[in-house]
């Protein structure tokens, strides 16, 4: 069994065109605590906080998918396909700090809560399933202790080890694509 362990950073799913954000925002703004926009740099794809993009996908579905780019995932999956590697299972490692930050902290766009990748899983799962239709895809979410968050690298490493040890299969090969963000550890 060949396994691809995909770590997911908050900027690994991006919008191709910033103009669509203006169309989506009115549909999802009630779920966003007043959060409006993110990156306005014309030299990079438009970035929306991971949770915000997940909420948009949840509310608007496939209309969102058509507008997305997966720069690092595209590169890595191309390498796997070029090598004709069979991928039997894909595990997407995400983060979820919703139990760490209260609603009052979540109202700030600077809160790490908005960078959590847990709500990106359905988007990434759909994308990967289209490329590897025979693969079993699952999510492994990092849920830090209430008093820790994901800032303490030693605690995160222990959390990652514990979560990976909980997997119930024994692979022959494991491919790890570490995009960005805390789960990349």
PDB file of C-alpha atoms in Angstrom:
ATOM      1  CA  UNK A   1       0.000   0.000   0.000  1.00  0.00           C
ATOM      2  CA  UNK A   2       1.331   3.419  -1.010  1.00  0.00           C
ATOM      3  CA  UNK A   3       0.233   6.335   1.136  1.00  0.00           C
ATOM      4  CA  UNK A   4       0.453  10.029   0.432  1.00  0.00           C
ATOM      5  CA  UNK A   5       0.483  12.150   3.600  1.00  0.00           C
ATOM      6  CA  UNK A   6      -0.564  15.661   2.600  1.00  0.00           C
ATOM      7  CA  UNK A   7       0.063  18.416   5.097  1.00  0.00           C
ATOM      8  CA  UNK A   8      -2.068  21.413   4.388  1.00  0.00           C
ATOM      9  CA  UNK A   9      -1.086  25.028   5.014  1.00  0.00           C
ATOM     10  CA  UNK A  10      -3.477  27.956   5.030  1.00  0.00           C
ATOM     11  CA  UNK A  11      -2.221  29.296   1.699  1.00  0.00           C
ATOM     12  CA  UNK A  12      -2.209  26.007  -0.224  1.00  0.00           C
ATOM     13  CA  UNK A  13      -5.662  26.582  -1.673  1.00  0.00           C
ATOM     14  CA  UNK A  14      -5.897  29.908  -3.493  1.00  0.00           C
ATOM     15  CA  UNK A  15      -8.278  31.816  -5.713  1.00  0.00           C
ATOM     16  CA  UNK A  16      -7.301  32.255  -9.340  1.00  0.00           C
ATOM     17  CA  UNK A  17      -9.245  35.506  -9.627  1.00  0.00           C
ATOM     18  CA  UNK A  18      -9.869  38.026  -6.846  1.00  0.00           C
ATOM     19  CA  UNK A  19     -12.983  39.360  -8.565  1.00  0.00           C
ATOM     20  CA  UNK A  20     -15.079  36.352  -7.534  1.00  0.00           C
ATOM     21  CA  UNK A  21     -14.598  37.226  -3.865  1.00  0.00           C
ATOM     22  CA  UNK A  22     -16.848  40.239  -4.354  1.00  0.00           C
ATOM     23  CA  UNK A  23     -19.589  37.926  -5.631  1.00  0.00           C
ATOM     24  CA  UNK A  24     -19.209  35.394  -2.833  1.00  0.00           C
ATOM     25  CA  UNK A  25     -18.839  37.720   0.133  1.00  0.00           C
ATOM     26  CA  UNK A  26     -22.518  38.761   0.388  1.00  0.00           C
ATOM     27  CA  UNK A  27     -23.511  35.075   0.428  1.00  0.00           C
ATOM     28  CA  UNK A  28     -21.242  34.105   3.309  1.00  0.00           C
ATOM     29  CA  UNK A  29     -20.621  37.279   5.339  1.00  0.00           C
ATOM     30  CA  UNK A  30     -22.969  36.278   8.182  1.00  0.00           C
ATOM     31  CA  UNK A  31     -20.668  33.355   8.960  1.00  0.00           C
ATOM     32  CA  UNK A  32     -17.526  35.470   9.117  1.00  0.00           C
ATOM     33  CA  UNK A  33     -17.753  37.719  12.198  1.00  0.00           C
ATOM     34  CA  UNK A  34     -17.275  40.708   9.902  1.00  0.00           C
ATOM     35  CA  UNK A  35     -14.059  39.408   8.344  1.00  0.00           C
ATOM     36  CA  UNK A  36     -13.826  40.891   4.867  1.00  0.00           C
ATOM     37  CA  UNK A  37     -10.704  40.302   2.771  1.00  0.00           C
ATOM     38  CA  UNK A  38      -7.089  39.249   2.832  1.00  0.00           C
ATOM     39  CA  UNK A  39      -4.222  39.644   0.376  1.00  0.00           C
ATOM     40  CA  UNK A  40      -4.399  42.407  -2.241  1.00  0.00           C
ATOM     41  CA  UNK A  41      -0.976  41.738  -3.826  1.00  0.00           C
ATOM     42  CA  UNK A  42      -1.415  41.496  -7.606  1.00  0.00           C
ATOM     43  CA  UNK A  43       1.741  39.395  -7.992  1.00  0.00           C
ATOM     44  CA  UNK A  44       0.359  36.330  -6.202  1.00  0.00           C
ATOM     45  CA  UNK A  45      -2.928  34.465  -6.399  1.00  0.00           C
ATOM     46  CA  UNK A  46      -5.609  35.967  -4.194  1.00  0.00           C
ATOM     47  CA  UNK A  47      -5.503  34.430  -0.753  1.00  0.00           C
ATOM     48  CA  UNK A  48      -8.440  34.091   1.521  1.00  0.00           C
ATOM     49  CA  UNK A  49      -8.027  32.761   5.051  1.00  0.00           C
ATOM     50  CA  UNK A  50      -8.391  28.993   5.070  1.00  0.00           C
ATOM     51  CA  UNK A  51     -11.530  28.928   7.241  1.00  0.00           C
ATOM     52  CA  UNK A  52     -13.174  31.641   5.146  1.00  0.00           C
ATOM     53  CA  UNK A  53     -12.517  29.694   1.962  1.00  0.00           C
ATOM     54  CA  UNK A  54     -13.908  26.553   3.609  1.00  0.00           C
ATOM     55  CA  UNK A  55     -17.050  28.436   4.604  1.00  0.00           C
ATOM     56  CA  UNK A  56     -17.437  29.747   1.053  1.00  0.00           C
ATOM     57  CA  UNK A  57     -17.140  26.200  -0.292  1.00  0.00           C
ATOM     58  CA  UNK A  58     -19.642  24.921   2.260  1.00  0.00           C
ATOM     59  CA  UNK A  59     -22.181  27.575   1.259  1.00  0.00           C
ATOM     60  CA  UNK A  60     -21.535  27.852  -2.490  1.00  0.00           C
ATOM     61  CA  UNK A  61     -20.168  24.431  -3.472  1.00  0.00           C
ATOM     62  CA  UNK A  62     -18.815  23.746  -6.925  1.00  0.00           C
ATOM     63  CA  UNK A  63     -18.864  27.420  -7.961  1.00  0.00           C
ATOM     64  CA  UNK A  64     -15.922  27.832  -5.600  1.00  0.00           C
ATOM     65  CA  UNK A  65     -14.032  24.776  -6.859  1.00  0.00           C
ATOM     66  CA  UNK A  66     -13.789  26.099 -10.398  1.00  0.00           C
ATOM     67  CA  UNK A  67     -11.969  29.196  -9.157  1.00  0.00           C
ATOM     68  CA  UNK A  68      -9.286  27.463  -7.091  1.00  0.00           C
ATOM     69  CA  UNK A  69      -5.589  26.827  -7.583  1.00  0.00           C
ATOM     70  CA  UNK A  70      -3.512  24.297  -5.656  1.00  0.00           C
ATOM     71  CA  UNK A  71       0.064  25.320  -6.554  1.00  0.00           C
ATOM     72  CA  UNK A  72       2.083  22.944  -4.383  1.00  0.00           C
ATOM     73  CA  UNK A  73      -0.376  20.062  -4.532  1.00  0.00           C
ATOM     74  CA  UNK A  74      -0.435  20.317  -8.322  1.00  0.00           C
ATOM     75  CA  UNK A  75       3.332  20.100  -8.473  1.00  0.00           C
ATOM     76  CA  UNK A  76       3.559  17.129  -6.122  1.00  0.00           C
ATOM     77  CA  UNK A  77       0.713  15.158  -7.699  1.00  0.00           C
ATOM     78  CA  UNK A  78       2.286  15.708 -11.113  1.00  0.00           C
ATOM     79  CA  UNK A  79       5.523  14.145  -9.828  1.00  0.00           C
ATOM     80  CA  UNK A  80       3.614  11.137  -8.497  1.00  0.00           C
ATOM     81  CA  UNK A  81       1.694  10.710 -11.746  1.00  0.00           C
ATOM     82  CA  UNK A  82       4.878  11.126 -13.838  1.00  0.00           C
ATOM     83  CA  UNK A  83       6.502   8.323 -11.851  1.00  0.00           C
ATOM     84  CA  UNK A  84       3.395   6.204 -12.411  1.00  0.00           C
ATOM     85  CA  UNK A  85       3.100   5.691  -8.673  1.00  0.00           C
ATOM     86  CA  UNK A  86      -0.087   4.070  -7.478  1.00  0.00           C
ATOM     87  CA  UNK A  87      -1.504   5.874  -4.485  1.00  0.00           C
ATOM     88  CA  UNK A  88      -3.832   3.671  -2.457  1.00  0.00           C
ATOM     89  CA  UNK A  89      -4.527   6.013   0.403  1.00  0.00           C
ATOM     90  CA  UNK A  90      -4.242   9.759   0.950  1.00  0.00           C
ATOM     91  CA  UNK A  91      -4.271  11.226   4.448  1.00  0.00           C
ATOM     92  CA  UNK A  92      -4.795  14.991   4.644  1.00  0.00           C
ATOM     93  CA  UNK A  93      -3.358  16.479   7.832  1.00  0.00           C
ATOM     94  CA  UNK A  94      -5.268  19.615   8.883  1.00  0.00           C
ATOM     95  CA  UNK A  95      -5.442  21.916  11.902  1.00  0.00           C
ATOM     96  CA  UNK A  96      -8.380  22.943  14.072  1.00  0.00           C
ATOM     97  CA  UNK A  97      -7.942  25.354  16.974  1.00  0.00           C
ATOM     98  CA  UNK A  98     -11.617  26.130  17.466  1.00  0.00           C
ATOM     99  CA  UNK A  99     -11.438  24.846  21.041  1.00  0.00           C
ATOM    100  CA  UNK A 100      -8.481  27.116  21.827  1.00  0.00           C
ATOM    101  CA  UNK A 101      -9.885  30.498  20.756  1.00  0.00           C
ATOM    102  CA  UNK A 102     -13.163  31.866  22.081  1.00  0.00           C
ATOM    103  CA  UNK A 103     -15.694  33.788  19.990  1.00  0.00           C
ATOM    104  CA  UNK A 104     -14.313  37.120  21.192  1.00  0.00           C
ATOM    105  CA  UNK A 105     -10.857  36.204  19.812  1.00  0.00           C
ATOM    106  CA  UNK A 106     -12.336  34.757  16.618  1.00  0.00           C
ATOM    107  CA  UNK A 107     -13.755  38.176  15.762  1.00  0.00           C
ATOM    108  CA  UNK A 108     -10.221  39.336  14.960  1.00  0.00           C
ATOM    109  CA  UNK A 109      -8.896  38.465  11.517  1.00  0.00           C
ATOM    110  CA  UNK A 110      -5.433  38.135  13.083  1.00  0.00           C
ATOM    111  CA  UNK A 111      -6.597  35.208  15.217  1.00  0.00           C
ATOM    112  CA  UNK A 112      -4.868  31.933  14.209  1.00  0.00           C
ATOM    113  CA  UNK A 113      -8.333  30.343  14.191  1.00  0.00           C
ATOM    114  CA  UNK A 114      -8.915  31.776  10.697  1.00  0.00           C
ATOM    115  CA  UNK A 115      -5.786  30.080   9.357  1.00  0.00           C
ATOM    116  CA  UNK A 116      -6.887  26.599  10.448  1.00  0.00           C
ATOM    117  CA  UNK A 117      -7.138  24.225   7.524  1.00  0.00           C
ATOM    118  CA  UNK A 118      -9.837  21.835   8.761  1.00  0.00           C
ATOM    119  CA  UNK A 119     -12.547  23.389   6.580  1.00  0.00           C
ATOM    120  CA  UNK A 120     -10.355  23.025   3.492  1.00  0.00           C
ATOM    121  CA  UNK A 121     -10.536  19.237   3.720  1.00  0.00           C
ATOM    122  CA  UNK A 122     -13.684  18.837   1.548  1.00  0.00           C
ATOM    123  CA  UNK A 123     -12.125  21.032  -1.142  1.00  0.00           C
ATOM    124  CA  UNK A 124      -8.818  19.169  -1.129  1.00  0.00           C
ATOM    125  CA  UNK A 125     -10.533  15.793  -0.899  1.00  0.00           C
ATOM    126  CA  UNK A 126     -12.649  16.514  -3.996  1.00  0.00           C
ATOM    127  CA  UNK A 127      -9.584  17.755  -5.863  1.00  0.00           C
ATOM    128  CA  UNK A 128      -7.447  14.732  -4.970  1.00  0.00           C
ATOM    129  CA  UNK A 129     -10.250  12.246  -5.629  1.00  0.00           C
ATOM    130  CA  UNK A 130     -10.481  13.541  -9.194  1.00  0.00           C
ATOM    131  CA  UNK A 131      -6.762  12.831  -9.674  1.00  0.00           C
ATOM    132  CA  UNK A 132      -6.579   9.556  -7.765  1.00  0.00           C
ATOM    133  CA  UNK A 133     -10.070   8.024  -8.111  1.00  0.00           C
ATOM    134  CA  UNK A 134      -9.113   4.671  -6.598  1.00  0.00           C
ATOM    135  CA  UNK A 135      -7.465   6.144  -3.506  1.00  0.00           C
ATOM    136  CA  UNK A 136      -9.138   6.175  -0.122  1.00  0.00           C
ATOM    137  CA  UNK A 137      -8.915   9.750   1.223  1.00  0.00           C
ATOM    138  CA  UNK A 138      -9.239  10.650   4.876  1.00  0.00           C
ATOM    139  CA  UNK A 139      -8.627  13.589   7.184  1.00  0.00           C
ATOM    140  CA  UNK A 140      -6.378  13.612  10.206  1.00  0.00           C
ATOM    141  CA  UNK A 141      -7.032  16.809  12.143  1.00  0.00           C
ATOM    142  CA  UNK A 142      -4.691  18.278  14.730  1.00  0.00           C
ATOM    143  CA  UNK A 143      -6.764  19.367  17.701  1.00  0.00           C
ATOM    144  CA  UNK A 144      -4.387  20.970  20.217  1.00  0.00           C
ATOM    145  CA  UNK A 145      -4.971  21.003  23.940  1.00  0.00           C
ATOM    146  CA  UNK A 146      -7.150  23.846  25.155  1.00  0.00           C
ATOM    147  CA  UNK A 147      -4.220  25.733  26.677  1.00  0.00           C
ATOM    148  CA  UNK A 148      -1.687  25.104  23.902  1.00  0.00           C
ATOM    149  CA  UNK A 149      -2.716  26.123  20.406  1.00  0.00           C
ATOM    150  CA  UNK A 150      -0.278  25.256  17.644  1.00  0.00           C
ATOM    151  CA  UNK A 151       2.503  27.686  18.557  1.00  0.00           C
ATOM    152  CA  UNK A 152       4.570  25.265  20.646  1.00  0.00           C
ATOM    153  CA  UNK A 153       6.573  23.190  18.158  1.00  0.00           C
ATOM    154  CA  UNK A 154       7.418  20.455  20.679  1.00  0.00           C
ATOM    155  CA  UNK A 155       3.768  20.041  21.633  1.00  0.00           C
ATOM    156  CA  UNK A 156       2.746  20.010  17.960  1.00  0.00           C
ATOM    157  CA  UNK A 157       5.360  17.377  17.142  1.00  0.00           C
ATOM    158  CA  UNK A 158       3.986  15.166  19.926  1.00  0.00           C
ATOM    159  CA  UNK A 159       0.463  15.763  18.634  1.00  0.00           C
ATOM    160  CA  UNK A 160       1.468  14.862  15.067  1.00  0.00           C
ATOM    161  CA  UNK A 161       3.240  11.701  16.247  1.00  0.00           C
ATOM    162  CA  UNK A 162       0.209  10.653  18.288  1.00  0.00           C
ATOM    163  CA  UNK A 163      -2.208  11.246  15.420  1.00  0.00           C
ATOM    164  CA  UNK A 164      -0.058   9.416  12.867  1.00  0.00           C
ATOM    165  CA  UNK A 165       0.385   6.512  15.291  1.00  0.00           C
ATOM    166  CA  UNK A 166      -3.423   6.234  15.446  1.00  0.00           C
ATOM    167  CA  UNK A 167      -3.645   5.307  11.750  1.00  0.00           C
ATOM    168  CA  UNK A 168      -4.760   1.710  11.272  1.00  0.00           C
ATOM    169  CA  UNK A 169      -2.730   0.582   8.263  1.00  0.00           C
ATOM    170  CA  UNK A 170       0.832  -0.360   7.389  1.00  0.00           C
ATOM    171  CA  UNK A 171       2.074   1.224   4.185  1.00  0.00           C
ATOM    172  CA  UNK A 172       4.902   0.002   1.989  1.00  0.00           C
ATOM    173  CA  UNK A 173       5.788   3.540   0.904  1.00  0.00           C
ATOM    174  CA  UNK A 174       4.830   6.874   2.399  1.00  0.00           C
ATOM    175  CA  UNK A 175       5.099  10.057   0.375  1.00  0.00           C
ATOM    176  CA  UNK A 176       4.977  13.242   2.399  1.00  0.00           C
ATOM    177  CA  UNK A 177       4.215  16.551   0.772  1.00  0.00           C
ATOM    178  CA  UNK A 178       4.712  19.270   3.295  1.00  0.00           C
ATOM    179  CA  UNK A 179       3.233  22.421   1.914  1.00  0.00           C
ATOM    180  CA  UNK A 180       3.299  25.037   4.627  1.00  0.00           C
ATOM    181  CA  UNK A 181       1.946  25.864   8.017  1.00  0.00           C
ATOM    182  CA  UNK A 182       2.182  24.174  11.364  1.00  0.00           C
ATOM    183  CA  UNK A 183       1.131  20.705  10.211  1.00  0.00           C
ATOM    184  CA  UNK A 184       4.171  20.627   7.910  1.00  0.00           C
ATOM    185  CA  UNK A 185       6.177  19.610  10.955  1.00  0.00           C
TER     186      UNK A 185
END
